[in-house]
Amino acid sequence: MILLAGLVRSGTRNLQFTRLYRVLAIESSCDDSCLALLEKLKGKAPIIIDEMKRTLNSQATGGIVPTKAQEFHQQEIGNMILEFSGRNGLQSSPPDVICCTRGPGMVGSLAASLQIAKGLSIGWNKPLIGVHHMLGHVLISKLPESERPDSKPPQYPFLSLLCSGGHTILLLLRSISDHEIIIETSDIAVGDSIDKCARELGIEGNLLGKELEKYVNSLTPEMVDEFEKISTETRDNEFGFKLKKPLRGPHNPVIPDTLAFTFAPFLSSIQHFKTTHDLSERAKQFIAFKTQKLIFQHIIDRVNISLLKHGIKEDTIKGKKILGDGKFKGVQSLVFSGGVASNRTFRKLLQEELKLNLLSNDDVQFHFPDVRLCTDNAVMIGVAGIEILETLHKRTDLNVLPIRKWPMNELLDVDGWIDIEKSEIERLINT
Ligand code: ZN
């Protein structure tokens, strides 16, 4: 339903109406079934009207089993939509647009929502937009942050560091559809690595990364001070534990041709330690602290190298002066997103250790979306869908399939995009 939100008198003859439209968003790419209802006024940030989320409990299986996740979504999503529609009056007053995650993700999980979204699009005769999940994580930064309500949304070009259970990627975004991957992981994602390290250390719970963060945060300041002073560059410490920042050896070039993250070595170090030592509580505390911090510092280290490689300022490394190629010229914002970016220790380290002075002569703004919107949610799918609608004027054909692997820099290179008629866009979003 389109609501007339305001009446603006322009001159003496023309009356203009500012329209509000509503978006229903659905997300189920992994183990969260999520719904959101957003309201959008042209030129303003979307407003969250309602949200709903249910998460598969994978504690017993020790990780997400794709078939279990698929069953979970199939069981949950229908009744969730029924309840959500009821409490928001969607049956009598349907939303104007349906947005649903199309990929990347687990195909069975994605399909559960995509099928329902197609049905709602047919039943309500409203356009469907198949949204890229990671674009959602990046564009959630368009919403005002509750801790900084006056913050301006990031302007293109900007950098986005997406750290989650499925992805670890630094992107340069020149526009909504022009993305360049600057760094990606050569093995597993950071969130996956953190979960595996936590499990190896005997930490329990459904969200292991959060549990590890809690465990490390429970250390006393005295212990933190003590652990900070102990080096793990070699095994020559009271624990016999060795863990170094990866890709920093004498044979690694200071500025590699291709930048990459690697997270498998962190798990290997803990596994190796356990083959030769008993894991006392004190050793567990020390290793948990060092592992979490070094994982974050490895990310910062690689991002700093990219800032040096593509920035606009000179820096001296190992006695050598290096000037970047200027690819990041004009970047004034850094957006952090994904579940791992909600970790407060990580946020603090990013602010302390990133060499943002290599980017610009002016201040570079950090954008940290609200913690609850960093993990998978449907709000971000609605926000990205709105951006696709308003700037690219596209919707998605009802014949599309979910996409398991969908690189961010191929947003529009997949089948199923349909240009929306100008008159339809006018009707939806213009005054
Ligand atoms: Zn995600």
GROMACS .gro file of C-alpha atoms and ligand atoms in nm:
model
  432
    1MET     CA    1   0.000   0.000   0.000
    2ILE     CA    2   0.133   0.342  -0.090
    3LEU     CA    3   0.064   0.604   0.173
    4LEU     CA    4   0.062   0.974   0.106
    5ALA     CA    5   0.313   1.095   0.360
    6GLY     CA    6   0.313   1.462   0.285
    7LEU     CA    7   0.172   1.727   0.065
    8VAL     CA    8   0.416   1.980  -0.080
    9ARG     CA    9   0.295   2.291  -0.259
   10SER     CA   10   0.523   2.375  -0.547
   11GLY     CA   11   0.436   2.712  -0.699
   12THR     CA   12   0.068   2.791  -0.711
   13ARG     CA   13  -0.049   2.521  -0.948
   14ASN     CA   14   0.143   2.201  -0.891
   15LEU     CA   15   0.084   1.978  -0.600
   16GLN     CA   16   0.340   1.708  -0.529
   17PHE     CA   17   0.286   1.404  -0.315
   18THR     CA   18   0.569   1.239  -0.128
   19ARG     CA   19   0.506   0.869  -0.118
   20LEU     CA   20   0.583   0.613   0.143
   21TYR     CA   21   0.621   0.259   0.023
   22ARG     CA   22   0.662  -0.058   0.222
   23VAL     CA   23   0.899  -0.348   0.168
   24LEU     CA   24   0.872  -0.702   0.303
   25ALA     CA   25   1.216  -0.867   0.322
   26ILE     CA   26   1.296  -1.234   0.375
   27GLU     CA   27   1.635  -1.391   0.448
   28SER     CA   28   1.726  -1.758   0.497
   29SER     CA   29   2.068  -1.810   0.335
   30CYS     CA   30   2.220  -1.996   0.629
   31ASP     CA   31   2.067  -2.091   0.965
   32ASP     CA   32   1.854  -1.783   1.045
   33SER     CA   33   1.495  -1.747   0.924
   34CYS     CA   34   1.436  -1.371   0.917
   35LEU     CA   35   1.161  -1.128   0.819
   36ALA     CA   36   1.149  -0.751   0.817
   37LEU     CA   37   0.901  -0.484   0.719
   38LEU     CA   38   1.051  -0.151   0.615
   39GLU     CA   39   0.897   0.181   0.525
   40LYS     CA   40   1.068   0.409   0.275
   41LEU     CA   41   1.020   0.773   0.196
   42LYS     CA   42   1.204   0.907  -0.109
   43GLY     CA   43   1.535   1.066  -0.011
   44LYS     CA   44   1.522   0.932   0.345
   45ALA     CA   45   1.680   0.628   0.512
   46PRO     CA   46   1.449   0.326   0.539
   47ILE     CA   47   1.262   0.289   0.869
   48ILE     CA   48   1.230  -0.051   1.037
   49ILE     CA   49   0.865  -0.122   1.119
   50ASP     CA   50   0.897  -0.479   1.243
   51GLU     CA   51   1.139  -0.772   1.247
   52MET     CA   52   1.127  -1.143   1.325
   53LYS     CA   53   1.412  -1.397   1.352
   54ARG     CA   54   1.440  -1.765   1.443
   55THR     CA   55   1.771  -1.951   1.448
   56LEU     CA   56   1.844  -2.321   1.405
   57ASN     CA   57   2.011  -2.463   1.713
   58SER     CA   58   2.320  -2.650   1.591
   59GLN     CA   59   2.478  -2.712   1.931
   60ALA     CA   60   2.411  -3.086   1.920
   61THR     CA   61   2.553  -3.131   1.569
   62GLY     CA   62   2.865  -2.921   1.641
   63GLY     CA   63   2.807  -2.699   1.337
   64ILE     CA   64   2.544  -2.612   1.077
   65VAL     CA   65   2.426  -2.916   0.877
   66PRO     CA   66   2.284  -2.787   0.543
   67THR     CA   67   2.000  -3.043   0.528
   68LYS     CA   68   1.896  -2.957   0.884
   69ALA     CA   69   1.900  -2.585   0.799
   70GLN     CA   70   1.687  -2.645   0.489
   71GLU     CA   71   1.431  -2.841   0.692
   72PHE     CA   72   1.431  -2.574   0.961
   73HIS     CA   73   1.348  -2.297   0.712
   74GLN     CA   74   1.079  -2.506   0.543
   75GLN     CA   75   0.920  -2.572   0.881
   76GLU     CA   76   0.949  -2.218   1.015
   77ILE     CA   77   0.917  -1.963   0.738
   78GLY     CA   78   0.550  -2.023   0.641
   79ASN     CA   79   0.413  -1.979   0.991
   80MET     CA   80   0.649  -1.690   1.056
   81ILE     CA   81   0.507  -1.504   0.754
   82LEU     CA   82   0.154  -1.584   0.866
   83GLU     CA   83   0.218  -1.443   1.215
   84PHE     CA   84   0.414  -1.146   1.079
   85SER     CA   85   0.144  -1.063   0.821
   86GLY     CA   86  -0.121  -1.083   1.091
   87ARG     CA   87   0.048  -0.845   1.331
   88ASN     CA   88   0.131  -0.595   1.052
   89GLY     CA   89  -0.199  -0.618   0.865
   90LEU     CA   90  -0.028  -0.733   0.544
   91GLN     CA   91  -0.324  -0.941   0.423
   92SER     CA   92  -0.549  -0.638   0.397
   93SER     CA   93  -0.271  -0.396   0.310
   94PRO     CA   94   0.011  -0.579   0.129
   95PRO     CA   95   0.365  -0.435   0.100
   96ASP     CA   96   0.463  -0.270  -0.231
   97VAL     CA   97   0.780  -0.472  -0.290
   98ILE     CA   98   0.901  -0.821  -0.186
   99CYS     CA   99   1.277  -0.860  -0.133
  100CYS     CA  100   1.434  -1.199  -0.076
  101THR     CA  101   1.792  -1.325  -0.056
  102ARG     CA  102   1.878  -1.507  -0.380
  103GLY     CA  103   2.239  -1.595  -0.292
  104PRO     CA  104   2.510  -1.667  -0.210
  105GLY     CA  105   2.437  -1.932   0.050
  106MET     CA  106   2.311  -2.285   0.101
  107VAL     CA  107   2.080  -2.359  -0.190
  108GLY     CA  108   1.822  -2.554   0.011
  109SER     CA  109   1.804  -2.278   0.271
  110LEU     CA  110   1.776  -2.004   0.008
  111ALA     CA  111   1.510  -2.196  -0.186
  112ALA     CA  112   1.278  -2.221   0.115
  113SER     CA  113   1.230  -1.843   0.122
  114LEU     CA  114   1.264  -1.775  -0.249
  115GLN     CA  115   0.970  -2.004  -0.326
  116ILE     CA  116   0.753  -1.830  -0.069
  117ALA     CA  117   0.865  -1.486  -0.190
  118LYS     CA  118   0.764  -1.579  -0.545
  119GLY     CA  119   0.424  -1.691  -0.414
  120LEU     CA  120   0.372  -1.363  -0.226
  121SER     CA  121   0.481  -1.166  -0.534
  122ILE     CA  122   0.219  -1.348  -0.744
  123GLY     CA  123  -0.053  -1.336  -0.480
  124TRP     CA  124  -0.010  -0.968  -0.402
  125ASN     CA  125   0.091  -0.873  -0.761
  126LYS     CA  126   0.402  -0.691  -0.635
  127PRO     CA  127   0.757  -0.689  -0.777
  128LEU     CA  128   1.012  -0.936  -0.641
  129ILE     CA  129   1.376  -0.838  -0.593
  130GLY     CA  130   1.631  -1.120  -0.551
  131VAL     CA  131   1.900  -0.968  -0.330
  132HIS     CA  132   2.270  -1.049  -0.296
  133HIS     CA  133   2.326  -1.143   0.068
  134MET     CA  134   2.663  -0.970   0.100
  135LEU     CA  135   2.533  -0.651  -0.061
  136GLY     CA  136   2.286  -0.653   0.226
  137HIS     CA  137   2.568  -0.675   0.482
  138VAL     CA  138   2.746  -0.382   0.316
  139LEU     CA  139   2.444  -0.156   0.259
  140ILE     CA  140   2.305  -0.196   0.612
  141SER     CA  141   2.551   0.090   0.677
  142LYS     CA  142   2.296   0.316   0.500
  143LEU     CA  143   2.084   0.305   0.816
  144PRO     CA  144   2.170   0.557   1.088
  145GLU     CA  145   2.375   0.402   1.371
  146SER     CA  146   2.203   0.415   1.710
  147GLU     CA  147   2.532   0.508   1.880
  148ARG     CA  148   2.589   0.792   1.628
  149PRO     CA  149   2.241   0.900   1.514
  150ASP     CA  150   2.380   1.203   1.327
  151SER     CA  151   2.629   0.999   1.121
  152LYS     CA  152   2.595   1.037   0.745
  153PRO     CA  153   2.566   0.724   0.531
  154PRO     CA  154   2.882   0.624   0.340
  155GLN     CA  155   2.922   0.779  -0.005
  156TYR     CA  156   3.079   0.599  -0.301
  157PRO     CA  157   3.360   0.515  -0.340
  158PHE     CA  158   3.399   0.341  -0.005
  159LEU     CA  159   3.574   0.037   0.137
  160SER     CA  160   3.386  -0.241   0.307
  161LEU     CA  161   3.537  -0.511   0.527
  162LEU     CA  162   3.292  -0.799   0.551
  163CYS     CA  163   3.382  -1.055   0.818
  164SER     CA  164   3.137  -1.336   0.886
  165GLY     CA  165   3.108  -1.712   0.920
  166GLY     CA  166   3.090  -1.746   0.543
  167HIS     CA  167   3.302  -1.459   0.410
  168THR     CA  168   3.610  -1.250   0.476
  169ILE     CA  169   3.651  -0.991   0.210
  170LEU     CA  170   3.770  -0.634   0.161
  171LEU     CA  171   3.577  -0.463  -0.117
  172LEU     CA  172   3.609  -0.135  -0.298
  173LEU     CA  173   3.260  -0.016  -0.395
  174ARG     CA  174   3.249   0.250  -0.666
  175SER     CA  175   2.871   0.227  -0.701
  176ILE     CA  176   2.597  -0.017  -0.603
  177SER     CA  177   2.692  -0.243  -0.894
  178ASP     CA  178   3.064  -0.169  -0.941
  179HIS     CA  179   3.260  -0.368  -0.682
  180GLU     CA  180   3.622  -0.477  -0.680
  181ILE     CA  181   3.748  -0.751  -0.450
  182ILE     CA  182   4.070  -0.624  -0.292
  183ILE     CA  183   4.137  -0.907  -0.043
  184GLU     CA  184   3.963  -1.238   0.010
  185THR     CA  185   4.041  -1.549   0.209
  186SER     CA  186   4.256  -1.820   0.056
  187ASP     CA  187   4.106  -2.090   0.279
  188ILE     CA  188   3.824  -2.059   0.534
  189ALA     CA  189   3.624  -1.758   0.650
  190VAL     CA  190   3.724  -1.579   0.969
  191GLY     CA  191   3.400  -1.666   1.151
  192ASP     CA  192   3.442  -2.031   1.061
  193SER     CA  193   3.800  -2.022   1.191
  194ILE     CA  194   3.695  -1.857   1.518
  195ASP     CA  195   3.418  -2.117   1.569
  196LYS     CA  196   3.657  -2.405   1.501
  197CYS     CA  197   3.927  -2.262   1.733
  198ALA     CA  198   3.666  -2.209   2.008
  199ARG     CA  199   3.538  -2.567   1.972
  200GLU     CA  200   3.897  -2.699   1.980
  201LEU     CA  201   3.945  -2.510   2.308
  202GLY     CA  202   3.635  -2.674   2.455
  203ILE     CA  203   3.413  -2.367   2.446
  204GLU     CA  204   3.045  -2.456   2.413
  205GLY     CA  205   2.731  -2.286   2.284
  206ASN     CA  206   2.530  -2.227   1.968
  207LEU     CA  207   2.716  -1.911   1.864
  208LEU     CA  208   3.076  -2.008   1.939
  209GLY     CA  209   3.233  -1.680   1.825
  210LYS     CA  210   3.015  -1.491   2.072
  211GLU     CA  211   3.098  -1.747   2.345
  212LEU     CA  212   3.473  -1.706   2.277
  213GLU     CA  213   3.436  -1.327   2.298
  214LYS     CA  214   3.253  -1.365   2.632
  215TYR     CA  215   3.518  -1.606   2.761
  216VAL     CA  216   3.804  -1.369   2.669
  217ASN     CA  217   3.614  -1.072   2.813
  218SER     CA  218   3.583  -1.259   3.144
  219LEU     CA  219   3.962  -1.245   3.196
  220THR     CA  220   4.073  -1.000   3.464
  221PRO     CA  221   4.266  -0.685   3.356
  222GLU     CA  222   4.572  -0.828   3.538
  223MET     CA  223   4.556  -1.146   3.328
  224VAL     CA  224   4.515  -0.946   3.009
  225ASP     CA  225   4.821  -0.734   3.102
  226GLU     CA  226   5.022  -1.045   3.176
  227PHE     CA  227   4.916  -1.226   2.855
  228GLU     CA  228   4.985  -0.917   2.643
  229LYS     CA  229   5.351  -0.928   2.753
  230ILE     CA  230   5.402  -1.293   2.657
  231SER     CA  231   5.521  -1.343   2.299
  232THR     CA  232   5.405  -1.642   2.094
  233GLU     CA  233   5.651  -1.578   1.809
  234THR     CA  234   5.829  -1.896   1.925
  235ARG     CA  235   5.735  -2.179   2.162
  236ASP     CA  236   5.976  -2.032   2.415
  237ASN     CA  237   5.707  -1.923   2.663
  238GLU     CA  238   5.565  -2.083   2.978
  239PHE     CA  239   5.284  -2.244   2.776
  240GLY     CA  240   5.495  -2.374   2.488
  241PHE     CA  241   5.238  -2.221   2.249
  242LYS     CA  242   5.347  -2.074   1.916
  243LEU     CA  243   5.123  -1.852   1.704
  244LYS     CA  244   5.241  -1.584   1.463
  245LYS     CA  245   5.066  -1.350   1.224
  246PRO     CA  246   5.044  -1.551   0.900
  247LEU     CA  247   5.205  -1.438   0.572
  248ARG     CA  248   5.470  -1.239   0.759
  249GLY     CA  249   5.771  -1.466   0.708
  250PRO     CA  250   6.104  -1.357   0.553
  251HIS     CA  251   5.999  -1.517   0.222
  252ASN     CA  252   5.670  -1.329   0.197
  253PRO     CA  253   5.693  -1.009  -0.010
  254VAL     CA  254   5.611  -0.690   0.182
  255ILE     CA  255   5.356  -0.596  -0.086
  256PRO     CA  256   5.230  -0.914  -0.255
  257ASP     CA  257   5.080  -0.900  -0.606
  258THR     CA  258   4.765  -1.067  -0.476
  259LEU     CA  259   4.649  -0.993  -0.124
  260ALA     CA  260   4.482  -1.269   0.074
  261PHE     CA  261   4.370  -1.362   0.424
  262THR     CA  262   4.440  -1.706   0.566
  263PHE     CA  263   4.270  -1.846   0.876
  264ALA     CA  264   4.355  -2.217   0.872
  265PRO     CA  265   4.692  -2.166   1.054
  266PHE     CA  266   4.515  -2.052   1.373
  267LEU     CA  267   4.331  -2.382   1.412
  268SER     CA  268   4.647  -2.580   1.319
  269SER     CA  269   4.842  -2.407   1.600
  270ILE     CA  270   4.585  -2.506   1.862
  271GLN     CA  271   4.560  -2.861   1.729
  272HIS     CA  272   4.940  -2.893   1.731
  273PHE     CA  273   4.954  -2.760   2.087
  274LYS     CA  274   4.699  -3.017   2.202
  275THR     CA  275   4.900  -3.307   2.060
  276THR     CA  276   5.193  -3.216   2.286
  277HIS     CA  277   5.033  -3.048   2.591
  278ASP     CA  278   4.740  -3.083   2.827
  279LEU     CA  279   4.499  -2.793   2.800
  280SER     CA  280   4.494  -2.652   3.155
  281GLU     CA  281   4.241  -2.377   3.233
  282ARG     CA  282   4.521  -2.120   3.235
  283ALA     CA  283   4.654  -2.242   2.898
  284LYS     CA  284   4.299  -2.230   2.760
  285GLN     CA  285   4.262  -1.869   2.878
  286PHE     CA  286   4.598  -1.771   2.729
  287ILE     CA  287   4.539  -1.942   2.393
  288ALA     CA  288   4.183  -1.808   2.364
  289PHE     CA  289   4.308  -1.455   2.429
  290LYS     CA  290   4.605  -1.474   2.190
  291THR     CA  291   4.414  -1.653   1.912
  292GLN     CA  292   4.124  -1.410   1.907
  293LYS     CA  293   4.357  -1.109   1.909
  294LEU     CA  294   4.596  -1.244   1.643
  295ILE     CA  295   4.309  -1.338   1.411
  296PHE     CA  296   4.188  -0.978   1.427
  297GLN     CA  297   4.541  -0.841   1.393
  298HIS     CA  298   4.600  -1.059   1.085
  299ILE     CA  299   4.296  -0.898   0.919
  300ILE     CA  300   4.416  -0.549   1.014
  301ASP     CA  301   4.768  -0.632   0.891
  302ARG     CA  302   4.639  -0.734   0.545
  303VAL     CA  303   4.406  -0.434   0.522
  304ASN     CA  304   4.694  -0.204   0.616
  305ILE     CA  305   4.902  -0.353   0.334
  306SER     CA  306   4.615  -0.283   0.093
  307LEU     CA  307   4.600   0.076   0.220
  308LEU     CA  308   4.970   0.109   0.150
  309LYS     CA  309   4.940  -0.058  -0.191
  310HIS     CA  310   4.639   0.143  -0.309
  311GLY     CA  311   4.647   0.455  -0.089
  312ILE     CA  312   4.768   0.802  -0.178
  313LYS     CA  313   5.036   0.856   0.087
  314GLU     CA  314   5.395   0.739   0.119
  315ASP     CA  315   5.504   0.509   0.402
  316THR     CA  316   5.831   0.344   0.496
  317ILE     CA  317   5.837  -0.033   0.542
  318LYS     CA  318   6.156  -0.225   0.622
  319GLY     CA  319   6.355   0.087   0.534
  320LYS     CA  320   6.192   0.113   0.191
  321LYS     CA  321   5.974   0.406   0.088
  322ILE     CA  322   5.650   0.292  -0.075
  323LEU     CA  323   5.386   0.507  -0.244
  324GLY     CA  324   5.048   0.353  -0.328
  325ASP     CA  325   4.896   0.344  -0.678
  326GLY     CA  326   4.604   0.567  -0.576
  327LYS     CA  327   4.328   0.315  -0.646
  328PHE     CA  328   4.161   0.414  -0.317
  329LYS     CA  329   4.163   0.785  -0.409
  330GLY     CA  330   3.843   0.951  -0.294
  331VAL     CA  331   3.761   0.688  -0.031
  332GLN     CA  332   3.627   0.865   0.277
  333SER     CA  333   3.442   0.580   0.446
  334LEU     CA  334   3.519   0.235   0.578
  335VAL     CA  335   3.222   0.011   0.641
  336PHE     CA  336   3.253  -0.292   0.870
  337SER     CA  337   2.991  -0.558   0.857
  338GLY     CA  338   2.916  -0.925   0.914
  339GLY     CA  339   2.880  -1.111   1.243
  340VAL     CA  340   3.251  -1.095   1.334
  341ALA     CA  341   3.250  -0.715   1.294
  342SER     CA  342   3.012  -0.699   1.590
  343ASN     CA  343   3.298  -0.808   1.821
  344ARG     CA  344   3.383  -0.507   2.040
  345THR     CA  345   3.750  -0.605   2.077
  346PHE     CA  346   3.780  -0.617   1.697
  347ARG     CA  347   3.612  -0.277   1.658
  348LYS     CA  348   3.854  -0.125   1.910
  349LEU     CA  349   4.159  -0.277   1.739
  350LEU     CA  350   4.042  -0.156   1.397
  351GLN     CA  351   4.012   0.198   1.529
  352GLU     CA  352   4.354   0.181   1.695
  353GLU     CA  353   4.560  -0.001   1.435
  354LEU     CA  354   4.429   0.073   1.085
  355LYS     CA  355   4.653   0.316   0.894
  356LEU     CA  356   4.374   0.533   0.761
  357ASN     CA  357   4.612   0.825   0.717
  358LEU     CA  358   4.735   0.651   0.399
  359LEU     CA  359   4.392   0.698   0.242
  360SER     CA  360   4.318   1.065   0.255
  361ASN     CA  361   4.425   1.406   0.380
  362ASP     CA  362   4.087   1.437   0.551
  363ASP     CA  363   3.926   1.234   0.822
  364VAL     CA  364   3.808   0.892   0.711
  365GLN     CA  365   3.480   0.785   0.870
  366PHE     CA  366   3.431   0.444   1.030
  367HIS     CA  367   3.088   0.291   0.987
  368PHE     CA  368   2.993   0.024   1.238
  369PRO     CA  369   2.635  -0.091   1.185
  370ASP     CA  370   2.439  -0.165   1.503
  371VAL     CA  371   2.565  -0.490   1.652
  372ARG     CA  372   2.231  -0.669   1.611
  373LEU     CA  373   2.226  -0.577   1.239
  374CYS     CA  374   2.579  -0.714   1.179
  375THR     CA  375   2.465  -1.075   1.198
  376ASP     CA  376   2.229  -1.216   0.932
  377ASN     CA  377   1.895  -1.035   0.926
  378ALA     CA  378   1.620  -0.941   0.683
  379VAL     CA  379   1.650  -0.564   0.739
  380MET     CA  380   1.973  -0.560   0.537
  381ILE     CA  381   1.802  -0.751   0.254
  382GLY     CA  382   1.525  -0.491   0.248
  383VAL     CA  383   1.776  -0.202   0.253
  384ALA     CA  384   1.976  -0.354  -0.037
  385GLY     CA  385   1.655  -0.432  -0.228
  386ILE     CA  386   1.546  -0.069  -0.192
  387GLU     CA  387   1.883   0.048  -0.331
  388ILE     CA  388   1.850  -0.192  -0.627
  389LEU     CA  389   1.498  -0.065  -0.694
  390GLU     CA  390   1.573   0.306  -0.658
  391THR     CA  391   1.912   0.326  -0.830
  392LEU     CA  392   1.921   0.032  -1.072
  393HIS     CA  393   1.544   0.018  -1.141
  394LYS     CA  394   1.546  -0.360  -1.152
  395ARG     CA  395   1.331  -0.647  -1.032
  396THR     CA  396   1.377  -1.022  -1.053
  397ASP     CA  397   1.203  -1.270  -1.282
  398LEU     CA  398   0.993  -1.541  -1.116
  399ASN     CA  399   1.188  -1.813  -1.300
  400VAL     CA  400   1.514  -1.759  -1.108
  401LEU     CA  401   1.695  -2.019  -0.900
  402PRO     CA  402   1.892  -1.960  -0.579
  403ILE     CA  403   2.265  -1.903  -0.634
  404ARG     CA  404   2.517  -2.090  -0.418
  405LYS     CA  405   2.825  -1.891  -0.524
  406TRP     CA  406   2.771  -1.536  -0.643
  407PRO     CA  407   3.078  -1.309  -0.637
  408MET     CA  408   2.995  -0.954  -0.530
  409ASN     CA  409   3.160  -0.811  -0.842
  410GLU     CA  410   2.909  -1.006  -1.056
  411LEU     CA  411   2.595  -0.854  -0.907
  412LEU     CA  412   2.426  -0.788  -1.240
  413ASP     CA  413   2.598  -1.066  -1.437
  414VAL     CA  414   2.339  -1.328  -1.343
  415ASP     CA  415   2.016  -1.419  -1.520
  416GLY     CA  416   1.677  -1.294  -1.411
  417TRP     CA  417   1.716  -0.916  -1.377
  418ILE     CA  418   1.430  -0.726  -1.542
  419ASP     CA  419   1.421  -0.349  -1.594
  420ILE     CA  420   1.122  -0.195  -1.421
  421GLU     CA  421   0.909   0.031  -1.639
  422LYS     CA  422   0.964   0.401  -1.574
  423SER     CA  423   0.593   0.445  -1.504
  424GLU     CA  424   0.606   0.171  -1.238
  425ILE     CA  425   0.907   0.333  -1.069
  426GLU     CA  426   0.728   0.670  -1.080
  427ARG     CA  427   0.423   0.512  -0.922
  428LEU     CA  428   0.632   0.348  -0.651
  429ILE     CA  429   0.894   0.594  -0.545
  430ASN     CA  430   0.867   0.930  -0.715
  431THR     CA  431   0.671   1.232  -0.620
  432ZN      ZN  432   2.577  -1.319   0.630
   0.00000   0.00000   0.00000
